[in-house]
């Protein structure tokens, strides 16, 4: 069932969204990834050629690097801009009334019993 | 006028009581829009009522009184002077609170613009190479999604897709503007604080529902939330907002419970509640204008 359904979804994902997914996949791991590995990681019936095109676009923007000394054809994320962004973020977080806290964040804090309940959920237990 | 002008205060209290009830019973997209609209209408009405009450002080101003006496008009003063003075003071507080809220909003915008510096203009995802697990949407043209590397490496591939879809929904549906509107309404009328909290929670639920639809799996969406919450919970201080501190658990429960209902009657009732003080304030305005013109002509 997942096959056709997710293939249909993949087609509907925009180029910008796919770019984000590939970039997110590269950042999620410490080691460089080949296009094939990225394809397997993202899933959703994405064509190998599409992954390649996206990587080329990210490379042209300077967001990913070809791994020179590692495996041929593998890519890793470029750190410069991301480090600048992190610096700006930490600066904003450290400053007085937290401007970032004012934003809607993906998640906020937890109590100990909530933490236990969430761990149970992730362990595949009952909901 | 006497009743009209005080009704918005009663309605704000009612709204703040109704908001948490609406949260659990109406679909998040509809509930967020309706509650925010009602809050903005009510805040405008309460502020305008204060203006009317304070303006009534002008009726006691010596030149007006003298002129009216000379013209042989009988003065009707529906607002006791003490109330007028209190309204003027309250108005000053409101102005100060709104000013502060706008300033905080501006400061946030500026900080966010700085975050995107050095990133290519046409890229949706902005990664921060940071060990602090964070993720949020940055509204603007184009809107951006900022995620730290720590958050990305904590999630499974499908969960990363949930995260991106969630933040994308915030941008696509302009949740930033909605929350700003609710925040300014609560600044103008502190009684609306609970309505603002409800709106903040509802836009998260709304984005969760959109993410679940995009990924096609409510359970994966719930797992993404759980994992992100556990990762974020381990480091850094928690946001101690009265409503959001239990929000992740509530959001996960809502996702696992199935698609939310769309109860139009409940939503319409809340909107009507918000529109009521606006209508009454308009009525009170015409009363005041009639009164003033009666005194002056």
Tab-separated table of C-alpha atoms in Angstrom:
chain	number	residue	atom	x	y	z
A	1	UNK	CA	0.000	0.000	0.000
A	2	UNK	CA	2.831	2.389	0.872
A	3	UNK	CA	4.371	2.000	-2.589
A	4	UNK	CA	1.908	3.735	-4.876
A	5	UNK	CA	0.716	6.112	-2.213
A	6	UNK	CA	4.136	7.462	-1.336
A	7	UNK	CA	5.158	7.643	-4.992
A	8	UNK	CA	2.161	9.869	-5.623
A	9	UNK	CA	3.165	12.030	-2.682
A	10	UNK	CA	6.753	12.311	-3.867
A	11	UNK	CA	5.549	13.711	-7.173
A	12	UNK	CA	3.568	16.326	-5.365
A	13	UNK	CA	6.521	17.514	-3.297
A	14	UNK	CA	7.881	20.743	-4.770
A	15	UNK	CA	11.493	21.186	-5.877
A	16	UNK	CA	12.107	23.524	-2.926
A	17	UNK	CA	10.720	21.000	-0.462
A	18	UNK	CA	12.853	18.198	-1.912
A	19	UNK	CA	15.911	20.402	-1.678
A	20	UNK	CA	15.178	20.898	2.035
A	21	UNK	CA	14.809	17.150	2.540
A	22	UNK	CA	18.111	16.326	0.867
A	23	UNK	CA	19.900	19.049	2.825
A	24	UNK	CA	18.271	17.830	6.067
A	25	UNK	CA	19.385	14.258	5.326
A	26	UNK	CA	23.002	15.377	4.834
A	27	UNK	CA	22.955	17.346	8.084
A	28	UNK	CA	21.382	14.503	10.030
A	29	UNK	CA	24.513	12.375	9.805
A	30	UNK	CA	28.213	12.926	10.450
A	31	UNK	CA	29.444	11.015	7.421
A	32	UNK	CA	29.225	12.008	3.741
A	33	UNK	CA	26.382	10.414	1.788
A	34	UNK	CA	26.236	9.231	-1.819
A	35	UNK	CA	23.178	10.072	-3.939
A	36	UNK	CA	22.078	6.435	-3.634
A	37	UNK	CA	22.250	6.597	0.167
A	38	UNK	CA	20.278	9.840	0.171
A	39	UNK	CA	17.704	8.271	-2.132
A	40	UNK	CA	17.290	5.343	0.264
A	41	UNK	CA	17.176	7.659	3.301
A	42	UNK	CA	14.493	9.982	1.940
A	43	UNK	CA	12.400	7.219	0.402
A	44	UNK	CA	9.019	8.030	-1.046
A	45	UNK	CA	9.901	6.677	-4.496
A	46	UNK	CA	12.228	9.533	-5.357
A	47	UNK	CA	14.122	8.920	-8.631
A	48	UNK	CA	17.921	8.696	-8.500
A	49	UNK	CA	18.190	11.372	-11.196
A	50	UNK	CA	16.047	13.736	-9.144
A	51	UNK	CA	18.368	13.320	-6.162
A	52	UNK	CA	21.301	14.053	-8.438
A	53	UNK	CA	19.700	17.217	-9.821
A	54	UNK	CA	18.895	18.452	-6.327
A	55	UNK	CA	22.447	17.800	-5.137
A	56	UNK	CA	23.796	19.715	-8.137
A	57	UNK	CA	21.543	22.678	-7.263
A	58	UNK	CA	22.618	22.606	-3.595
A	59	UNK	CA	26.246	22.402	-4.707
A	60	UNK	CA	25.841	25.447	-6.983
A	61	UNK	CA	24.404	27.375	-4.039
A	62	UNK	CA	27.405	26.419	-1.921
A	63	UNK	CA	25.274	24.528	0.603
A	64	UNK	CA	26.897	21.116	0.025
A	65	UNK	CA	30.445	20.024	-0.784
A	66	UNK	CA	31.718	17.071	-2.765
A	67	UNK	CA	33.689	14.913	-0.409
A	68	UNK	CA	37.249	15.288	-1.766
A	69	UNK	CA	39.203	12.879	0.435
A	70	UNK	CA	36.440	10.462	1.221
A	71	UNK	CA	34.415	8.203	-1.048
A	72	UNK	CA	33.926	9.320	-4.632
A	73	UNK	CA	30.564	10.871	-5.362
A	74	UNK	CA	29.690	11.441	-1.726
A	75	UNK	CA	28.419	14.769	-0.437
A	76	UNK	CA	28.538	16.533	2.911
A	77	UNK	CA	26.961	19.807	4.070
A	78	UNK	CA	28.928	23.080	3.916
A	79	UNK	CA	29.462	24.393	7.432
A	80	UNK	CA	30.261	28.102	6.961
A	81	UNK	CA	26.812	29.652	6.608
A	82	UNK	CA	25.355	27.202	9.134
A	83	UNK	CA	27.958	28.209	11.711
A	84	UNK	CA	27.219	31.894	11.162
A	85	UNK	CA	23.515	31.188	11.608
A	86	UNK	CA	24.226	29.213	14.788
A	87	UNK	CA	26.287	32.093	16.139
A	88	UNK	CA	23.479	34.576	15.442
A	89	UNK	CA	20.973	32.185	17.025
A	90	UNK	CA	22.998	31.694	20.213
A	91	UNK	CA	23.492	35.434	20.448
A	92	UNK	CA	19.727	35.933	20.183
A	93	UNK	CA	19.104	33.179	22.744
A	94	UNK	CA	21.581	34.633	25.236
A	95	UNK	CA	20.182	38.142	25.031
A	96	UNK	CA	17.623	39.344	27.635
A	97	UNK	CA	13.983	38.613	26.819
A	98	UNK	CA	14.438	35.737	24.419
A	99	UNK	CA	13.168	36.811	20.998
A	100	UNK	CA	13.334	33.235	19.766
A	101	UNK	CA	11.148	32.044	22.633
A	102	UNK	CA	8.478	34.335	21.265
A	103	UNK	CA	8.357	32.189	18.147
A	104	UNK	CA	6.305	29.121	17.712
A	105	UNK	CA	8.729	26.313	18.178
A	106	UNK	CA	8.250	22.773	17.069
A	107	UNK	CA	8.142	21.621	20.684
A	108	UNK	CA	8.497	23.020	24.179
A	109	UNK	CA	9.517	21.594	27.554
A	110	UNK	CA	8.380	18.441	29.329
A	111	UNK	CA	7.600	17.247	32.824
A	112	UNK	CA	9.200	13.974	34.047
A	113	UNK	CA	5.989	11.954	33.723
A	114	UNK	CA	5.401	13.320	30.224
A	115	UNK	CA	8.923	12.286	29.334
A	116	UNK	CA	8.155	8.723	30.473
A	117	UNK	CA	4.948	8.636	28.421
A	118	UNK	CA	6.728	9.835	25.285
A	119	UNK	CA	9.504	7.258	25.713
A	120	UNK	CA	6.871	4.554	25.916
A	121	UNK	CA	5.314	5.825	22.700
A	122	UNK	CA	8.646	5.761	20.866
A	123	UNK	CA	9.459	2.317	22.210
A	124	UNK	CA	6.477	1.211	20.135
A	125	UNK	CA	4.250	0.591	23.130
A	126	UNK	CA	0.613	1.503	23.405
A	127	UNK	CA	-0.467	5.069	22.897
B	1	UNK	CA	-24.525	53.732	26.310
B	2	UNK	CA	-24.161	52.824	29.952
B	3	UNK	CA	-24.593	49.106	29.187
B	4	UNK	CA	-22.999	49.118	25.738
B	5	UNK	CA	-19.765	50.562	26.937
B	6	UNK	CA	-19.198	47.997	29.694
B	7	UNK	CA	-20.280	44.922	27.729
B	8	UNK	CA	-16.920	44.403	25.954
B	9	UNK	CA	-15.329	43.739	29.340
B	10	UNK	CA	-17.876	41.051	30.128
B	11	UNK	CA	-17.426	39.553	26.657
B	12	UNK	CA	-13.637	39.414	27.080
B	13	UNK	CA	-14.116	37.418	30.260
B	14	UNK	CA	-16.573	35.107	28.497
B	15	UNK	CA	-14.156	34.612	25.597
B	16	UNK	CA	-11.305	33.693	27.914
B	17	UNK	CA	-13.566	31.090	29.541
B	18	UNK	CA	-14.833	29.757	26.215
B	19	UNK	CA	-11.391	29.585	24.511
B	20	UNK	CA	-10.121	26.421	26.265
B	21	UNK	CA	-13.441	24.694	25.546
B	22	UNK	CA	-13.252	25.554	21.848
B	23	UNK	CA	-9.663	24.259	21.692
B	24	UNK	CA	-10.720	20.680	22.360
B	25	UNK	CA	-13.901	20.671	20.299
B	26	UNK	CA	-13.360	22.552	17.045
B	27	UNK	CA	-10.813	21.713	14.311
B	28	UNK	CA	-7.596	23.695	14.933
B	29	UNK	CA	-7.596	25.708	11.675
B	30	UNK	CA	-11.138	26.947	12.176
B	31	UNK	CA	-10.778	27.450	15.935
B	32	UNK	CA	-7.527	29.422	15.580
B	33	UNK	CA	-9.016	31.767	13.000
B	34	UNK	CA	-12.270	32.272	14.876
B	35	UNK	CA	-10.726	32.802	18.323
B	36	UNK	CA	-8.153	35.249	16.973
B	37	UNK	CA	-10.782	37.222	15.060
B	38	UNK	CA	-13.018	37.350	18.124
B	39	UNK	CA	-10.065	38.435	20.302
B	40	UNK	CA	-9.077	41.226	17.912
B	41	UNK	CA	-12.674	42.495	17.624
B	42	UNK	CA	-13.072	42.425	21.408
B	43	UNK	CA	-9.739	44.151	22.026
B	44	UNK	CA	-10.644	46.929	19.594
B	45	UNK	CA	-14.063	47.267	21.234
B	46	UNK	CA	-12.708	47.406	24.804
B	47	UNK	CA	-10.083	49.965	23.816
B	48	UNK	CA	-12.676	52.060	22.024
B	49	UNK	CA	-14.996	51.840	25.032
B	50	UNK	CA	-12.198	53.246	27.190
B	51	UNK	CA	-11.783	56.047	24.666
B	52	UNK	CA	-15.520	56.786	24.887
B	53	UNK	CA	-15.529	56.752	28.696
B	54	UNK	CA	-12.468	58.983	28.796
B	55	UNK	CA	-13.942	61.318	26.184
B	56	UNK	CA	-16.987	61.770	28.391
B	57	UNK	CA	-14.650	63.711	30.677
B	58	UNK	CA	-14.613	66.377	27.971
B	59	UNK	CA	-18.288	66.934	28.693
B	60	UNK	CA	-17.222	68.154	32.141
B	61	UNK	CA	-14.535	70.418	30.721
B	62	UNK	CA	-15.317	74.043	31.743
B	63	UNK	CA	-15.448	75.505	28.207
B	64	UNK	CA	-17.927	72.892	27.065
B	65	UNK	CA	-20.074	73.325	30.156
B	66	UNK	CA	-20.013	77.111	29.845
B	67	UNK	CA	-20.889	77.047	26.178
B	68	UNK	CA	-23.702	74.596	26.756
B	69	UNK	CA	-25.111	76.727	29.598
B	70	UNK	CA	-24.929	79.838	27.436
B	71	UNK	CA	-26.829	78.053	24.705
B	72	UNK	CA	-29.413	77.000	27.260
B	73	UNK	CA	-28.748	73.233	26.906
B	74	UNK	CA	-29.378	70.893	29.746
B	75	UNK	CA	-26.298	68.778	30.392
B	76	UNK	CA	-26.724	65.036	30.617
B	77	UNK	CA	-23.681	63.305	32.034
B	78	UNK	CA	-23.973	59.516	31.750
B	79	UNK	CA	-20.451	58.796	32.991
B	80	UNK	CA	-19.374	59.613	36.553
B	81	UNK	CA	-16.153	61.601	36.582
B	82	UNK	CA	-14.298	58.920	38.564
B	83	UNK	CA	-15.066	56.362	35.847
B	84	UNK	CA	-13.848	58.765	33.182
B	85	UNK	CA	-10.585	59.295	35.033
B	86	UNK	CA	-10.143	55.554	35.559
B	87	UNK	CA	-10.802	54.966	31.858
B	88	UNK	CA	-8.189	57.547	30.897
B	89	UNK	CA	-5.662	55.849	33.175
B	90	UNK	CA	-6.545	52.422	31.777
B	91	UNK	CA	-6.135	53.802	28.283
B	92	UNK	CA	-2.624	54.963	29.124
B	93	UNK	CA	-1.787	51.465	30.394
B	94	UNK	CA	-3.208	49.907	27.227
B	95	UNK	CA	-1.149	52.240	25.050
B	96	UNK	CA	1.996	51.327	27.003
B	97	UNK	CA	1.311	47.585	26.769
B	98	UNK	CA	0.617	47.699	23.033
B	99	UNK	CA	3.738	49.801	22.478
B	100	UNK	CA	5.811	47.233	24.384
B	101	UNK	CA	4.290	44.326	22.445
B	102	UNK	CA	4.981	46.006	19.102
B	103	UNK	CA	8.553	46.716	20.161
B	104	UNK	CA	9.104	43.073	21.194
B	105	UNK	CA	7.645	41.944	17.869
B	106	UNK	CA	10.021	44.245	15.967
B	107	UNK	CA	12.996	42.984	17.976
B	108	UNK	CA	12.093	39.389	17.105
B	109	UNK	CA	11.836	40.231	13.397
B	110	UNK	CA	15.247	41.867	13.468
B	111	UNK	CA	16.842	38.910	15.246
B	112	UNK	CA	15.306	36.546	12.694
B	113	UNK	CA	16.558	38.535	9.723
B	114	UNK	CA	20.037	38.271	11.179
B	115	UNK	CA	19.698	34.471	11.322
B	116	UNK	CA	19.249	34.243	7.558
B	117	UNK	CA	22.242	36.427	6.714
B	118	UNK	CA	24.794	34.546	4.632
B	119	UNK	CA	22.244	31.968	3.467
B	120	UNK	CA	21.279	31.771	-0.217
B	121	UNK	CA	18.035	33.676	-0.861
B	122	UNK	CA	16.106	30.942	-2.650
B	123	UNK	CA	16.493	28.153	-0.114
B	124	UNK	CA	13.696	27.087	2.194
B	125	UNK	CA	15.737	25.289	4.836
B	126	UNK	CA	18.278	27.204	6.916
B	127	UNK	CA	20.455	24.910	9.021
B	128	UNK	CA	22.237	26.195	12.124
B	129	UNK	CA	25.277	24.140	13.075
B	130	UNK	CA	24.320	24.052	16.756
B	131	UNK	CA	24.094	21.501	19.540
B	132	UNK	CA	20.923	23.172	20.854
B	133	UNK	CA	17.970	21.256	19.387
B	134	UNK	CA	15.625	23.866	17.924
B	135	UNK	CA	13.250	24.237	15.007
B	136	UNK	CA	11.053	27.142	14.026
B	137	UNK	CA	9.547	28.917	11.071
B	138	UNK	CA	10.812	32.338	10.044
B	139	UNK	CA	8.005	34.281	8.382
B	140	UNK	CA	8.837	36.596	5.510
B	141	UNK	CA	9.138	36.612	1.727
B	142	UNK	CA	10.165	33.921	1.195
B	143	UNK	CA	9.491	32.244	4.515
B	144	UNK	CA	12.301	30.087	5.879
B	145	UNK	CA	12.546	27.075	8.123
B	146	UNK	CA	15.367	27.106	10.641
B	147	UNK	CA	16.436	23.776	12.123
B	148	UNK	CA	19.594	23.106	14.094
B	149	UNK	CA	21.867	20.215	13.192
B	150	UNK	CA	21.235	18.714	16.651
B	151	UNK	CA	17.496	18.521	15.927
B	152	UNK	CA	18.027	17.024	12.463
B	153	UNK	CA	20.347	14.280	13.671
B	154	UNK	CA	17.951	13.330	16.478
B	155	UNK	CA	15.090	12.519	14.093
B	156	UNK	CA	14.466	9.571	11.791
B	157	UNK	CA	14.100	10.334	8.052
B	158	UNK	CA	10.278	10.197	8.077
B	159	UNK	CA	10.231	12.343	11.217
B	160	UNK	CA	12.405	14.982	9.554
B	161	UNK	CA	9.768	15.163	6.846
B	162	UNK	CA	7.119	15.729	9.512
B	163	UNK	CA	9.172	18.535	11.015
B	164	UNK	CA	9.640	20.247	7.645
B	165	UNK	CA	5.959	19.838	6.740
B	166	UNK	CA	4.952	21.259	10.141
B	167	UNK	CA	7.093	24.377	9.753
B	168	UNK	CA	6.033	24.727	6.108
B	169	UNK	CA	2.399	24.805	7.268
B	170	UNK	CA	3.212	27.659	9.677
B	171	UNK	CA	4.581	29.639	6.733
B	172	UNK	CA	1.905	28.713	4.188
B	173	UNK	CA	-0.955	29.643	6.515
B	174	UNK	CA	0.724	32.741	7.930
B	175	UNK	CA	0.554	31.539	11.524
B	176	UNK	CA	3.077	34.181	12.547
B	177	UNK	CA	0.654	36.952	11.602
B	178	UNK	CA	-2.199	35.182	13.387
B	179	UNK	CA	-0.227	34.849	16.626
B	180	UNK	CA	0.957	38.458	16.367
B	181	UNK	CA	-2.661	39.587	16.044
B	182	UNK	CA	-3.664	37.540	19.121
B	183	UNK	CA	-0.635	38.870	21.030
B	184	UNK	CA	-1.509	42.488	20.277
B	185	UNK	CA	-5.145	41.842	21.240
B	186	UNK	CA	-4.002	40.408	24.580
B	187	UNK	CA	-1.667	43.375	25.049
B	188	UNK	CA	-4.560	45.790	24.538
B	189	UNK	CA	-6.858	43.735	26.765
B	190	UNK	CA	-5.102	41.521	29.366
B	191	UNK	CA	-8.363	39.636	29.954
B	192	UNK	CA	-7.776	38.044	26.550
B	193	UNK	CA	-4.527	36.365	27.692
B	194	UNK	CA	-6.083	32.868	27.736
B	195	UNK	CA	-7.429	33.427	24.212
B	196	UNK	CA	-3.919	34.234	23.028
B	197	UNK	CA	-2.557	31.066	24.676
B	198	UNK	CA	-5.298	29.075	22.965
B	199	UNK	CA	-4.394	30.596	19.584
B	200	UNK	CA	-0.705	29.775	20.116
B	201	UNK	CA	-1.587	26.165	20.898
B	202	UNK	CA	-4.069	25.930	18.003
B	203	UNK	CA	-1.616	27.018	15.305
B	204	UNK	CA	0.696	24.212	16.496
B	205	UNK	CA	-2.169	21.726	16.277
B	206	UNK	CA	-3.077	23.126	12.854
B	207	UNK	CA	0.510	22.638	11.621
B	208	UNK	CA	0.527	19.119	13.130
B	209	UNK	CA	-2.599	18.227	11.166
B	210	UNK	CA	-1.079	19.612	7.967
B	211	UNK	CA	2.106	17.630	8.576
B	212	UNK	CA	0.122	14.451	9.212
B	213	UNK	CA	-1.718	15.006	5.924
B	214	UNK	CA	1.532	15.680	4.034
B	215	UNK	CA	3.284	12.603	5.400
B	216	UNK	CA	0.105	10.561	5.278
B	217	UNK	CA	0.575	9.059	8.735
B	218	UNK	CA	-0.690	10.423	12.046
B	219	UNK	CA	1.384	7.979	14.101
B	220	UNK	CA	4.677	8.986	12.453
B	221	UNK	CA	3.714	12.610	13.072
B	222	UNK	CA	3.083	11.833	16.750
B	223	UNK	CA	6.425	10.003	17.015
B	224	UNK	CA	8.243	12.960	15.435
B	225	UNK	CA	6.736	15.261	18.057
B	226	UNK	CA	7.628	12.873	20.862
B	227	UNK	CA	11.227	12.474	19.724
B	228	UNK	CA	11.709	16.203	19.147
B	229	UNK	CA	10.219	16.957	22.568
B	230	UNK	CA	12.498	14.436	24.294
B	231	UNK	CA	15.532	15.828	22.466
B	232	UNK	CA	14.652	19.438	23.254
B	233	UNK	CA	13.630	18.541	26.807
B	234	UNK	CA	17.087	17.222	27.645
B	235	UNK	CA	18.876	20.492	27.007
B	236	UNK	CA	18.033	24.115	27.536
B	237	UNK	CA	15.298	25.687	29.625
B	238	UNK	CA	11.697	24.884	28.879
B	239	UNK	CA	9.279	27.552	27.836
B	240	UNK	CA	7.117	28.067	30.910
B	241	UNK	CA	3.940	29.345	29.276
B	242	UNK	CA	0.854	28.378	31.218
B	243	UNK	CA	-0.789	26.612	28.322
B	244	UNK	CA	2.118	25.292	26.302
B	245	UNK	CA	3.907	23.435	29.067
B	246	UNK	CA	1.558	20.517	28.546
B	247	UNK	CA	1.156	21.216	24.877
B	248	UNK	CA	3.299	18.491	23.305
B	249	UNK	CA	1.513	15.741	25.183
B	250	UNK	CA	-1.856	17.234	24.270
B	251	UNK	CA	-0.803	17.554	20.633
B	252	UNK	CA	0.375	13.940	20.501
B	253	UNK	CA	-2.827	12.733	22.107
B	254	UNK	CA	-4.854	14.716	19.562
B	255	UNK	CA	-2.893	13.199	16.675
B	256	UNK	CA	-3.394	9.677	17.958
B	257	UNK	CA	-7.090	10.309	18.613
B	258	UNK	CA	-7.836	10.843	14.913
B	259	UNK	CA	-8.838	13.769	12.689
B	260	UNK	CA	-10.459	16.682	14.540
B	261	UNK	CA	-14.127	17.552	14.108
B	262	UNK	CA	-15.261	20.644	12.255
B	263	UNK	CA	-17.993	22.140	14.374
B	264	UNK	CA	-19.228	25.201	12.525
B	265	UNK	CA	-21.982	26.119	15.020
B	266	UNK	CA	-19.497	26.382	17.922
B	267	UNK	CA	-17.141	28.445	15.769
B	268	UNK	CA	-19.936	30.747	14.621
B	269	UNK	CA	-21.019	31.271	18.234
B	270	UNK	CA	-17.513	32.371	19.263
B	271	UNK	CA	-17.291	34.766	16.327
B	272	UNK	CA	-20.680	36.229	17.230
B	273	UNK	CA	-19.451	36.667	20.784
B	274	UNK	CA	-16.481	38.618	19.417
B	275	UNK	CA	-18.629	40.709	17.084
B	276	UNK	CA	-21.076	41.671	19.839
B	277	UNK	CA	-18.824	44.125	21.705
B	278	UNK	CA	-17.798	45.711	18.395
B	279	UNK	CA	-21.454	46.367	17.531
B	280	UNK	CA	-22.217	47.664	21.007
B	281	UNK	CA	-19.152	49.916	20.930
B	282	UNK	CA	-20.353	51.349	17.624
B	283	UNK	CA	-23.756	51.974	19.206
B	284	UNK	CA	-22.163	53.635	22.218
B	285	UNK	CA	-20.168	55.844	19.858
B	286	UNK	CA	-23.269	57.166	18.177
B	287	UNK	CA	-24.782	57.775	21.644
B	288	UNK	CA	-21.745	59.798	22.631
B	289	UNK	CA	-21.726	61.767	19.382
B	290	UNK	CA	-25.410	62.593	19.851
B	291	UNK	CA	-24.704	63.644	23.433
B	292	UNK	CA	-21.791	65.866	22.474
B	293	UNK	CA	-23.586	67.479	19.576
B	294	UNK	CA	-26.579	67.993	21.885
B	295	UNK	CA	-24.320	69.781	24.344
B	296	UNK	CA	-22.552	71.882	21.749
B	297	UNK	CA	-25.324	72.959	19.424
